[in-house]
GROMACS .gro file of N, CA and C in nm:
model
  486
    1MET      N    1  -0.956  -8.113  10.746
    1MET     CA    2  -0.951  -8.044  10.852
    1MET      C    3  -1.062  -8.153  10.928
    2SER      N    4  -1.031  -8.086  11.074
    2SER     CA    5  -1.090  -8.166  11.166
    2SER      C    6  -1.262  -8.193  11.190
    3SER      N    7  -1.310  -8.110  11.170
    3SER     CA    8  -1.470  -8.104  11.174
    3SER      C    9  -1.537  -7.984  11.077
    4SER      N   10  -1.658  -8.004  11.051
    4SER     CA   11  -1.680  -7.864  10.921
    4SER      C   12  -1.731  -7.775  11.041
    5MET      N   13  -1.801  -7.646  10.951
    5MET     CA   14  -1.845  -7.524  11.020
    5MET      C   15  -1.954  -7.596  11.104
    6GLN      N   16  -1.972  -7.548  11.240
    6GLN     CA   17  -2.041  -7.592  11.305
    6GLN      C   18  -2.190  -7.440  11.348
    7PRO      N   19  -2.304  -7.466  11.298
    7PRO     CA   20  -2.374  -7.356  11.372
    7PRO      C   21  -2.380  -7.361  11.517
    8SER      N   22  -2.387  -7.228  11.594
    8SER     CA   23  -2.462  -7.262  11.750
    8SER      C   24  -2.550  -7.108  11.715
    9ARG      N   25  -2.683  -7.161  11.744
    9ARG     CA   26  -2.707  -6.963  11.831
    9ARG      C   27  -2.730  -6.883  11.704
   10GLY      N   28  -2.712  -6.981  11.536
   10GLY     CA   29  -2.717  -6.852  11.392
   10GLY      C   30  -2.598  -6.842  11.389
   11ILE      N   31  -2.462  -6.865  11.465
   11ILE     CA   32  -2.350  -6.806  11.390
   11ILE      C   33  -2.267  -6.924  11.364
   12LEU      N   34  -2.219  -6.937  11.264
   12LEU     CA   35  -2.127  -7.044  11.216
   12LEU      C   36  -2.010  -7.041  11.284
   13HIS      N   37  -1.904  -7.135  11.328
   13HIS     CA   38  -1.797  -7.179  11.416
   13HIS      C   39  -1.721  -7.213  11.252
   14PRO      N   40  -1.582  -7.195  11.245
   14PRO     CA   41  -1.504  -7.265  11.156
   14PRO      C   42  -1.436  -7.372  11.273
   15PRO      N   43  -1.386  -7.521  11.178
   15PRO     CA   44  -1.332  -7.571  11.263
   15PRO      C   45  -1.183  -7.536  11.331
   16MET      N   46  -1.177  -7.600  11.413
   16MET     CA   47  -1.018  -7.589  11.515
   16MET      C   48  -0.922  -7.616  11.425
   17TYR      N   49  -0.839  -7.520  11.389
   17TYR     CA   50  -0.681  -7.569  11.300
   17TYR      C   51  -0.617  -7.655  11.394
   18THR      N   52  -0.536  -7.762  11.363
   18THR     CA   53  -0.471  -7.803  11.418
   18THR      C   54  -0.370  -7.849  11.372
   19TYR      N   55  -0.252  -7.849  11.408
   19TYR     CA   56  -0.099  -7.842  11.378
   19TYR      C   57  -0.068  -7.926  11.310
   20SER      N   58  -0.016  -7.898  11.169
   20SER     CA   59   0.023  -7.957  11.084
   20SER      C   60  -0.116  -7.998  10.933
   21GLU      N   61  -0.207  -7.939  10.948
   21GLU     CA   62  -0.299  -7.961  10.889
   21GLU      C   63  -0.287  -7.829  10.797
   22ASP      N   64  -0.347  -7.831  10.643
   22ASP     CA   65  -0.328  -7.737  10.544
   22ASP      C   66  -0.407  -7.609  10.616
   23PHE      N   67  -0.304  -7.523  10.644
   23PHE     CA   68  -0.322  -7.392  10.693
   23PHE      C   69  -0.390  -7.317  10.611
   24GLU      N   70  -0.330  -7.305  10.475
   24GLU     CA   71  -0.406  -7.209  10.335
   24GLU      C   72  -0.546  -7.254  10.378
   25SER      N   73  -0.591  -7.375  10.299
   25SER     CA   74  -0.713  -7.449  10.310
   25SER      C   75  -0.817  -7.367  10.456
   26TRP      N   76  -0.742  -7.387  10.569
   26TRP     CA   77  -0.803  -7.370  10.703
   26TRP      C   78  -0.817  -7.189  10.679
   27ALA      N   79  -0.769  -7.134  10.662
   27ALA     CA   80  -0.743  -7.015  10.675
   27ALA      C   81  -0.856  -6.931  10.586
   28GLU      N   82  -0.862  -6.971  10.448
   28GLU     CA   83  -0.988  -6.927  10.373
   28GLU      C   84  -1.100  -6.939  10.421
   29ARG      N   85  -1.110  -7.076  10.497
   29ARG     CA   86  -1.273  -7.082  10.557
   29ARG      C   87  -1.257  -7.031  10.675
   30TYR      N   88  -1.175  -7.010  10.786
   30TYR     CA   89  -1.178  -6.898  10.871
   30TYR      C   90  -1.211  -6.762  10.806
   31GLN      N   91  -1.165  -6.729  10.723
   31GLN     CA   92  -1.232  -6.587  10.609
   31GLN      C   93  -1.354  -6.583  10.595
   32LEU      N   94  -1.366  -6.671  10.518
   32LEU     CA   95  -1.539  -6.722  10.466
   32LEU      C   96  -1.645  -6.707  10.564
   33THR      N   97  -1.601  -6.765  10.720
   33THR     CA   98  -1.703  -6.797  10.811
   33THR      C   99  -1.694  -6.656  10.863
   34MET      N  100  -1.632  -6.568  10.887
   34MET     CA  101  -1.603  -6.431  10.950
   34MET      C  102  -1.681  -6.354  10.861
   35LYS      N  103  -1.707  -6.346  10.737
   35LYS     CA  104  -1.770  -6.264  10.644
   35LYS      C  105  -1.881  -6.311  10.627
   36ALA      N  106  -1.931  -6.473  10.670
   36ALA     CA  107  -2.070  -6.520  10.676
   36ALA      C  108  -2.151  -6.459  10.796
   37ASN      N  109  -2.053  -6.447  10.902
   37ASN     CA  110  -2.122  -6.442  11.018
   37ASN      C  111  -2.137  -6.219  11.012
   38GLY      N  112  -2.085  -6.170  10.931
   38GLY     CA  113  -2.092  -6.014  10.907
   38GLY      C  114  -1.973  -5.959  11.033
   39TYR      N  115  -1.852  -6.048  11.034
   39TYR     CA  116  -1.757  -6.002  11.134
   39TYR      C  117  -1.666  -5.903  11.058
   40ASP      N  118  -1.660  -5.783  11.093
   40ASP     CA  119  -1.540  -5.718  11.057
   40ASP      C  120  -1.371  -5.789  11.079
   41ASP      N  121  -1.297  -5.726  11.034
   41ASP     CA  122  -1.163  -5.742  11.026
   41ASP      C  123  -1.090  -5.758  11.183
   42THR      N  124  -1.152  -5.681  11.257
   42THR     CA  125  -1.079  -5.640  11.422
   42THR      C  126  -1.170  -5.724  11.490
   43ARG      N  127  -1.326  -5.798  11.447
   43ARG     CA  128  -1.395  -5.893  11.507
   43ARG      C  129  -1.319  -6.070  11.490
   44GLY      N  130  -1.231  -6.104  11.358
   44GLY     CA  131  -1.188  -6.177  11.306
   44GLY      C  132  -1.059  -6.196  11.377
   45LEU      N  133  -0.977  -6.118  11.379
   45LEU     CA  134  -0.859  -6.092  11.431
   45LEU      C  135  -0.884  -6.144  11.605
   46SER      N  136  -0.981  -6.065  11.671
   46SER     CA  137  -0.982  -6.111  11.783
   46SER      C  138  -1.007  -6.244  11.836
   47ILE      N  139  -1.086  -6.297  11.759
   47ILE     CA  140  -1.115  -6.418  11.802
   47ILE      C  141  -1.050  -6.564  11.752
   48LEU      N  142  -0.948  -6.509  11.659
   48LEU     CA  143  -0.830  -6.616  11.595
   48LEU      C  144  -0.750  -6.663  11.691
   49PRO      N  145  -0.728  -6.654  11.815
   49PRO     CA  146  -0.669  -6.728  11.892
   49PRO      C  147  -0.754  -6.843  11.910
   50LEU      N  148  -0.889  -6.808  11.941
   50LEU     CA  149  -1.047  -6.963  12.004
   50LEU      C  150  -1.001  -7.082  11.893
   51TYR      N  151  -0.932  -7.029  11.810
   51TYR     CA  152  -0.970  -7.169  11.685
   51TYR      C  153  -0.830  -7.206  11.654
   52LEU      N  154  -0.756  -7.219  11.753
   52LEU     CA  155  -0.590  -7.231  11.724
   52LEU      C  156  -0.561  -7.355  11.835
   53ASP      N  157  -0.541  -7.506  11.787
   53ASP     CA  158  -0.481  -7.595  11.904
   53ASP      C  159  -0.388  -7.530  11.969
   54GLN      N  160  -0.302  -7.598  12.069
   54GLN     CA  161  -0.212  -7.535  12.157
   54GLN      C  162  -0.088  -7.523  12.113
   55THR      N  163  -0.065  -7.604  12.004
   55THR     CA  164   0.063  -7.605  11.912
   55THR      C  165   0.071  -7.462  11.847
   56THR      N  166  -0.026  -7.449  11.780
   56THR     CA  167  -0.076  -7.333  11.683
   56THR      C  168  -0.036  -7.208  11.777
   57TYR      N  169  -0.140  -7.206  11.871
   57TYR     CA  170  -0.182  -7.097  11.981
   57TYR      C  171  -0.036  -7.079  12.027
   58ALA      N  172   0.078  -7.161  12.068
   58ALA     CA  173   0.196  -7.134  12.114
   58ALA      C  174   0.253  -6.992  11.993
   59LEU      N  175   0.263  -7.077  11.873
   59LEU     CA  176   0.328  -7.024  11.776
   59LEU      C  177   0.272  -6.893  11.757
   60TYR      N  178   0.133  -6.858  11.761
   60TYR     CA  179   0.063  -6.750  11.722
   60TYR      C  180   0.128  -6.640  11.860
   61LYS      N  181   0.116  -6.694  11.995
   61LYS     CA  182   0.230  -6.595  12.059
   61LYS      C  183   0.341  -6.568  12.027
   62GLU      N  184   0.426  -6.635  11.952
   62GLU     CA  185   0.546  -6.595  11.958
   62GLU      C  186   0.553  -6.472  11.822
   63VAL      N  187   0.423  -6.470  11.735
   63VAL     CA  188   0.484  -6.399  11.611
   63VAL      C  189   0.471  -6.230  11.669
   64SER      N  190   0.529  -6.153  11.617
   64SER     CA  191   0.576  -6.001  11.666
   64SER      C  192   0.432  -5.930  11.643
   65GLU      N  193   0.394  -5.833  11.762
   65GLU     CA  194   0.307  -5.779  11.734
   65GLU      C  195   0.256  -5.660  11.636
   66SER      N  196   0.382  -5.663  11.547
   66SER     CA  197   0.364  -5.571  11.466
   66SER      C  198   0.290  -5.635  11.340
   67SER      N  199   0.326  -5.762  11.343
   67SER     CA  200   0.238  -5.854  11.240
   67SER      C  201   0.075  -5.909  11.248
   68LEU      N  202   0.046  -5.811  11.390
   68LEU     CA  203  -0.119  -5.883  11.408
   68LEU      C  204  -0.194  -5.772  11.354
   69GLY      N  205  -0.142  -5.641  11.294
   69GLY     CA  206  -0.250  -5.534  11.329
   69GLY      C  207  -0.372  -5.553  11.217
   70THR      N  208  -0.364  -5.658  11.126
   70THR     CA  209  -0.466  -5.725  11.061
   70THR      C  210  -0.510  -5.861  11.057
   71LEU      N  211  -0.637  -5.898  11.013
   71LEU     CA  212  -0.641  -6.012  11.012
   71LEU      C  213  -0.574  -6.107  10.942
   72SER      N  214  -0.538  -6.032  10.796
   72SER     CA  215  -0.499  -6.055  10.711
   72SER      C  216  -0.298  -6.056  10.706
   73ASN      N  217  -0.310  -6.004  10.792
   73ASN     CA  218  -0.120  -5.989  10.847
   73ASN      C  219  -0.106  -6.107  10.923
   74ALA      N  220  -0.199  -6.129  11.059
   74ALA     CA  221  -0.220  -6.211  11.123
   74ALA      C  222  -0.188  -6.349  11.065
   75LEU      N  223  -0.288  -6.381  10.970
   75LEU     CA  224  -0.304  -6.536  10.932
   75LEU      C  225  -0.156  -6.552  10.844
   76THR      N  226  -0.088  -6.459  10.768
   76THR     CA  227   0.007  -6.442  10.693
   76THR      C  228   0.174  -6.447  10.760
   77ALA      N  229   0.128  -6.418  10.875
   77ALA     CA  230   0.266  -6.415  10.977
   77ALA      C  231   0.263  -6.560  11.061
   78LEU      N  232   0.117  -6.604  11.056
   78LEU     CA  233   0.112  -6.747  11.108
   78LEU      C  234   0.122  -6.870  11.050
   79LYS      N  235   0.101  -6.856  10.917
   79LYS     CA  236   0.095  -6.923  10.811
   79LYS      C  237   0.310  -6.918  10.769
   80GLU      N  238   0.381  -6.825  10.797
   80GLU     CA  239   0.541  -6.856  10.765
   80GLU      C  240   0.551  -6.897  10.911
   81ALA      N  241   0.498  -6.860  11.037
   81ALA     CA  242   0.562  -6.919  11.160
   81ALA      C  243   0.517  -7.051  11.164
   82LEU      N  244   0.397  -7.133  11.117
   82LEU     CA  245   0.382  -7.280  11.032
   82LEU      C  246   0.484  -7.331  10.965
   83LYS      N  247   0.556  -7.273  10.878
   83LYS     CA  248   0.651  -7.347  10.781
   83LYS      C  249   0.724  -7.446  10.801
   84PRO      N  250   0.688  -7.586  10.799
   84PRO     CA  251   0.786  -7.654  10.845
   84PRO      C  252   0.925  -7.643  10.808
   85ARG      N  253   0.999  -7.723  10.872
   85ARG     CA  254   1.158  -7.712  10.825
   85ARG      C  255   1.183  -7.808  10.684
   86THR      N  256   1.265  -7.815  10.596
   86THR     CA  257   1.247  -7.834  10.452
   86THR      C  258   1.246  -7.994  10.471
   87ALA      N  259   1.347  -8.082  10.548
   87ALA     CA  260   1.360  -8.233  10.570
   87ALA      C  261   1.226  -8.286  10.667
   88VAL      N  262   1.154  -8.220  10.736
   88VAL     CA  263   1.028  -8.242  10.749
   88VAL      C  264   0.934  -8.250  10.679
   89THR      N  265   0.937  -8.159  10.576
   89THR     CA  266   0.852  -8.130  10.479
   89THR      C  267   0.838  -8.202  10.377
   90TRP      N  268   0.968  -8.254  10.336
   90TRP     CA  269   1.002  -8.331  10.243
   90TRP      C  270   0.948  -8.472  10.271
   91LEU      N  271   0.990  -8.508  10.378
   91LEU     CA  272   0.951  -8.667  10.411
   91LEU      C  273   0.755  -8.687  10.459
   92ASP      N  274   0.739  -8.591  10.498
   92ASP     CA  275   0.589  -8.561  10.489
   92ASP      C  276   0.517  -8.524  10.379
   93PHE      N  277   0.559  -8.489  10.324
   93PHE     CA  278   0.533  -8.486  10.118
   93PHE      C  279   0.546  -8.606  10.032
   94THR      N  280   0.633  -8.727  10.109
   94THR     CA  281   0.647  -8.850  10.059
   94THR      C  282   0.595  -8.969  10.105
   95GLN      N  283   0.522  -8.896  10.231
   95GLN     CA  284   0.435  -8.986  10.302
   95GLN      C  285   0.275  -9.014  10.279
   96GLN      N  286   0.223  -8.869  10.176
   96GLN     CA  287   0.128  -8.847  10.195
   96GLN      C  288   0.023  -8.964  10.087
   97ARG      N  289  -0.086  -8.966  10.156
   97ARG     CA  290  -0.183  -9.069  10.114
   97ARG      C  291  -0.321  -9.014  10.124
   98LEU      N  292  -0.354  -9.053   9.975
   98LEU     CA  293  -0.551  -9.048  10.020
   98LEU      C  294  -0.644  -9.057  10.112
   99LYS      N  295  -0.666  -8.978  10.188
   99LYS     CA  296  -0.716  -9.029  10.331
   99LYS      C  297  -0.828  -9.096  10.308
  100THR      N  298  -0.880  -9.158  10.386
  100THR     CA  299  -1.009  -9.247  10.370
  100THR      C  300  -1.118  -9.106  10.379
  101GLY      N  301  -1.220  -9.127  10.303
  101GLY     CA  302  -1.309  -9.034  10.256
  101GLY      C  303  -1.301  -8.887  10.182
  102GLU      N  304  -1.152  -8.873  10.147
  102GLU     CA  305  -1.116  -8.730  10.097
  102GLU      C  306  -1.142  -8.764   9.973
  103HIS      N  307  -1.200  -8.638   9.893
  103HIS     CA  308  -1.198  -8.631   9.738
  103HIS      C  309  -1.034  -8.657   9.704
  104PRO      N  310  -1.037  -8.682   9.574
  104PRO     CA  311  -0.920  -8.672   9.543
  104PRO      C  312  -0.874  -8.528   9.464
  105ILE      N  313  -0.980  -8.407   9.458
  105ILE     CA  314  -0.923  -8.314   9.408
  105ILE      C  315  -0.859  -8.224   9.558
  106ASP      N  316  -0.907  -8.303   9.700
  106ASP     CA  317  -0.872  -8.212   9.784
  106ASP      C  318  -0.706  -8.250   9.803
  107PHE      N  319  -0.721  -8.421   9.793
  107PHE     CA  320  -0.603  -8.467   9.832
  107PHE      C  321  -0.492  -8.390   9.730
  108ALA      N  322  -0.523  -8.367   9.591
  108ALA     CA  323  -0.436  -8.287   9.514
  108ALA      C  324  -0.411  -8.158   9.544
  109THR      N  325  -0.474  -8.082   9.625
  109THR     CA  326  -0.470  -7.964   9.650
  109THR      C  327  -0.376  -7.951   9.767
  110ARG      N  328  -0.378  -8.039   9.838
  110ARG     CA  329  -0.308  -8.079  10.000
  110ARG      C  330  -0.162  -8.088   9.912
  111LEU      N  331  -0.117  -8.193   9.842
  111LEU     CA  332   0.006  -8.172   9.788
  111LEU      C  333   0.046  -8.046   9.715
  112ARG      N  334  -0.014  -7.976   9.633
  112ARG     CA  335   0.015  -7.856   9.584
  112ARG      C  336   0.039  -7.766   9.694
  113HIS      N  337  -0.016  -7.728   9.793
  113HIS     CA  338  -0.013  -7.637   9.876
  113HIS      C  339   0.133  -7.683   9.955
  114MET      N  340   0.159  -7.825   9.978
  114MET     CA  341   0.291  -7.884  10.035
  114MET      C  342   0.396  -7.845   9.939
  115VAL      N  343   0.377  -7.843   9.789
  115VAL     CA  344   0.524  -7.827   9.716
  115VAL      C  345   0.551  -7.688   9.722
  116ASP      N  346   0.426  -7.614   9.727
  116ASP     CA  347   0.451  -7.452   9.714
  116ASP      C  348   0.541  -7.377   9.856
  117ASN      N  349   0.505  -7.467   9.979
  117ASN     CA  350   0.556  -7.435  10.069
  117ASN      C  351   0.710  -7.450  10.086
  118LEU      N  352   0.770  -7.581  10.036
  118LEU     CA  353   0.882  -7.661   9.992
  118LEU      C  354   0.979  -7.625   9.907
  119LEU      N  355   0.858  -7.604   9.824
  119LEU     CA  356   1.017  -7.560   9.717
  119LEU      C  357   0.919  -7.423   9.638
  120PRO      N  358   0.923  -7.296   9.710
  120PRO     CA  359   0.822  -7.218   9.649
  120PRO      C  360   0.872  -7.143   9.488
  121GLY      N  361   0.994  -7.172   9.474
  121GLY     CA  362   1.034  -7.100   9.296
  121GLY      C  363   1.034  -7.191   9.204
  122LEU      N  364   0.961  -7.345   9.230
  122LEU     CA  365   0.969  -7.420   9.136
  122LEU      C  366   0.860  -7.390   9.022
  123SER      N  367   0.855  -7.412   8.914
  123SER     CA  368   0.806  -7.420   8.797
  123SER      C  369   0.658  -7.470   8.810
  124HIS      N  370   0.526  -7.410   8.758
  124HIS     CA  371   0.462  -7.486   8.730
  124HIS      C  372   0.433  -7.612   8.666
  125ASP      N  373   0.537  -7.657   8.609
  125ASP     CA  374   0.527  -7.770   8.474
  125ASP      C  375   0.613  -7.841   8.611
  126LYS      N  376   0.708  -7.830   8.699
  126LYS     CA  377   0.770  -7.901   8.773
  126LYS      C  378   0.710  -7.955   8.847
  127ARG      N  379   0.604  -7.811   8.929
  127ARG     CA  380   0.568  -7.849   9.058
  127ARG      C  381   0.432  -7.981   9.019
  128ASP      N  382   0.402  -7.941   8.898
  128ASP     CA  383   0.256  -8.028   8.878
  128ASP      C  384   0.350  -8.203   8.841
  129GLU      N  385   0.460  -8.238   8.756
  129GLU     CA  386   0.537  -8.355   8.791
  129GLU      C  387   0.551  -8.394   8.915
  130LEU      N  388   0.597  -8.297   9.020
  130LEU     CA  389   0.597  -8.371   9.112
  130LEU      C  390   0.509  -8.403   9.177
  131CYS      N  391   0.358  -8.292   9.161
  131CYS     CA  392   0.270  -8.347   9.263
  131CYS      C  393   0.190  -8.454   9.214
  132THR      N  394   0.183  -8.500   9.066
  132THR     CA  395   0.145  -8.571   8.991
  132THR      C  396   0.215  -8.731   9.060
  133HIS      N  397   0.331  -8.734   9.064
  133HIS     CA  398   0.400  -8.866   9.112
  133HIS      C  399   0.360  -8.888   9.222
  134GLN      N  400   0.352  -8.803   9.318
  134GLN     CA  401   0.306  -8.811   9.457
  134GLN      C  402   0.165  -8.855   9.507
  135PHE      N  403   0.080  -8.796   9.370
  135PHE     CA  404  -0.048  -8.810   9.372
  135PHE      C  405  -0.063  -8.957   9.366
  136LEU      N  406   0.007  -9.004   9.244
  136LEU     CA  407  -0.032  -9.168   9.204
  136LEU      C  408   0.038  -9.241   9.277
  137ALA      N  409   0.110  -9.212   9.342
  137ALA     CA  410   0.231  -9.298   9.433
  137ALA      C  411   0.099  -9.248   9.597
  138GLY      N  412   0.027  -9.210   9.620
  138GLY     CA  413  -0.083  -9.139   9.749
  138GLY      C  414  -0.194  -9.252   9.729
  139ILE      N  415  -0.228  -9.316   9.593
  139ILE     CA  416  -0.342  -9.356   9.574
  139ILE      C  417  -0.373  -9.479   9.595
  140PRO      N  418  -0.463  -9.565   9.588
  140PRO     CA  419  -0.464  -9.695   9.564
  140PRO      C  420  -0.395  -9.757   9.446
  141ALA      N  421  -0.344  -9.866   9.461
  141ALA     CA  422  -0.254  -9.909   9.383
  141ALA      C  423  -0.329  -9.932   9.211
  142GLU      N  424  -0.461  -9.993   9.221
  142GLU     CA  425  -0.580 -10.047   9.099
  142GLU      C  426  -0.600  -9.939   9.033
  143TYR      N  427  -0.601  -9.783   9.104
  143TYR     CA  428  -0.679  -9.667   9.031
  143TYR      C  429  -0.552  -9.582   8.977
  144ALA      N  430  -0.407  -9.604   9.038
  144ALA     CA  431  -0.318  -9.525   8.985
  144ALA      C  432  -0.279  -9.630   8.876
  145ARG      N  433  -0.296  -9.742   8.847
  145ARG     CA  434  -0.238  -9.829   8.754
  145ARG      C  435  -0.332  -9.796   8.630
  146SER      N  436  -0.450  -9.763   8.677
  146SER     CA  437  -0.546  -9.747   8.558
  146SER      C  438  -0.541  -9.591   8.483
  147LEU      N  439  -0.516  -9.489   8.574
  147LEU     CA  440  -0.470  -9.351   8.510
  147LEU      C  441  -0.327  -9.362   8.448
  148CYS      N  442  -0.227  -9.460   8.493
  148CYS     CA  443  -0.100  -9.432   8.385
  148CYS      C  444  -0.138  -9.555   8.272
  149SER      N  445  -0.226  -9.569   8.266
  149SER     CA  446  -0.263  -9.729   8.151
  149SER      C  447  -0.239  -9.618   8.005
  150ASN      N  448  -0.236  -9.488   8.014
  150ASN     CA  449  -0.248  -9.426   7.881
  150ASN      C  450  -0.111  -9.383   7.841
  151THR      N  451  -0.031  -9.380   7.718
  151THR     CA  452   0.066  -9.352   7.698
  151THR      C  453   0.126  -9.223   7.730
  152LYS      N  454   0.015  -9.096   7.803
  152LYS     CA  455   0.050  -8.965   7.834
  152LYS      C  456   0.042  -9.003   7.963
  153THR      N  457   0.090  -8.976   8.078
  153THR     CA  458   0.096  -8.930   8.212
  153THR      C  459   0.021  -8.817   8.216
  154PRO      N  460  -0.115  -8.841   8.285
  154PRO     CA  461  -0.207  -8.709   8.326
  154PRO      C  462  -0.150  -8.626   8.414
  155THR      N  463  -0.168  -8.510   8.413
  155THR     CA  464  -0.127  -8.392   8.457
  155THR      C  465  -0.203  -8.429   8.638
  156LEU      N  466  -0.175  -8.340   8.711
  156LEU     CA  467  -0.229  -8.365   8.864
  156LEU      C  468  -0.377  -8.330   8.837
  157PHE      N  469  -0.435  -8.263   8.827
  157PHE     CA  470  -0.562  -8.221   8.821
  157PHE      C  471  -0.652  -8.300   8.725
  158GLU      N  472  -0.583  -8.359   8.665
  158GLU     CA  473  -0.664  -8.457   8.513
  158GLU      C  474  -0.694  -8.578   8.606
  159ALA      N  475  -0.540  -8.627   8.687
  159ALA     CA  476  -0.529  -8.794   8.750
  159ALA      C  477  -0.680  -8.730   8.837
  160ALA      N  478  -0.679  -8.629   8.940
  160ALA     CA  479  -0.785  -8.603   8.989
  160ALA      C  480  -0.947  -8.608   8.992
  161GLN      N  481  -0.960  -8.552   8.862
  161GLN     CA  482  -1.102  -8.580   8.825
  161GLN      C  483  -1.116  -8.683   8.777
  162ARG      N  484  -1.064  -8.800   8.729
  162ARG     CA  485  -1.084  -8.911   8.666
  162ARG      C  486  -1.169  -9.026   8.742
   0.00000   0.00000   0.00000
């Protein structure tokens, strides 16, 4: 995410959503911020566009009015509008790397969200196997080697917690 929540005059502001970030994680933080500020669903819905970057705002404007009745519906519709096309998603997924300063569990969660969007019907075991493979490919080589030194390959979150 681009920045953490910023207080101003006693009000918490969620970070700006930037196109191609993990929307689910951002949406959870947005809803938590609205709740922490004591905002109701109507207020959260009315200020939602203020926290979207230009590209995401353009997609938001294309969402049908009937999908914008509640904050929850608007976030669901926007998530759907943000779903990348399969080829782009697969390419993005295979190029994911642990970012500087990123916690391994956040990296694992990001991978899991990408696979859920890319292959929604994938079984839990297959999803974990795919994510673990990319997790190991996306972390520093010496760390990956130490995780793979056991006879049993760790699950995604076992690897992230070591």
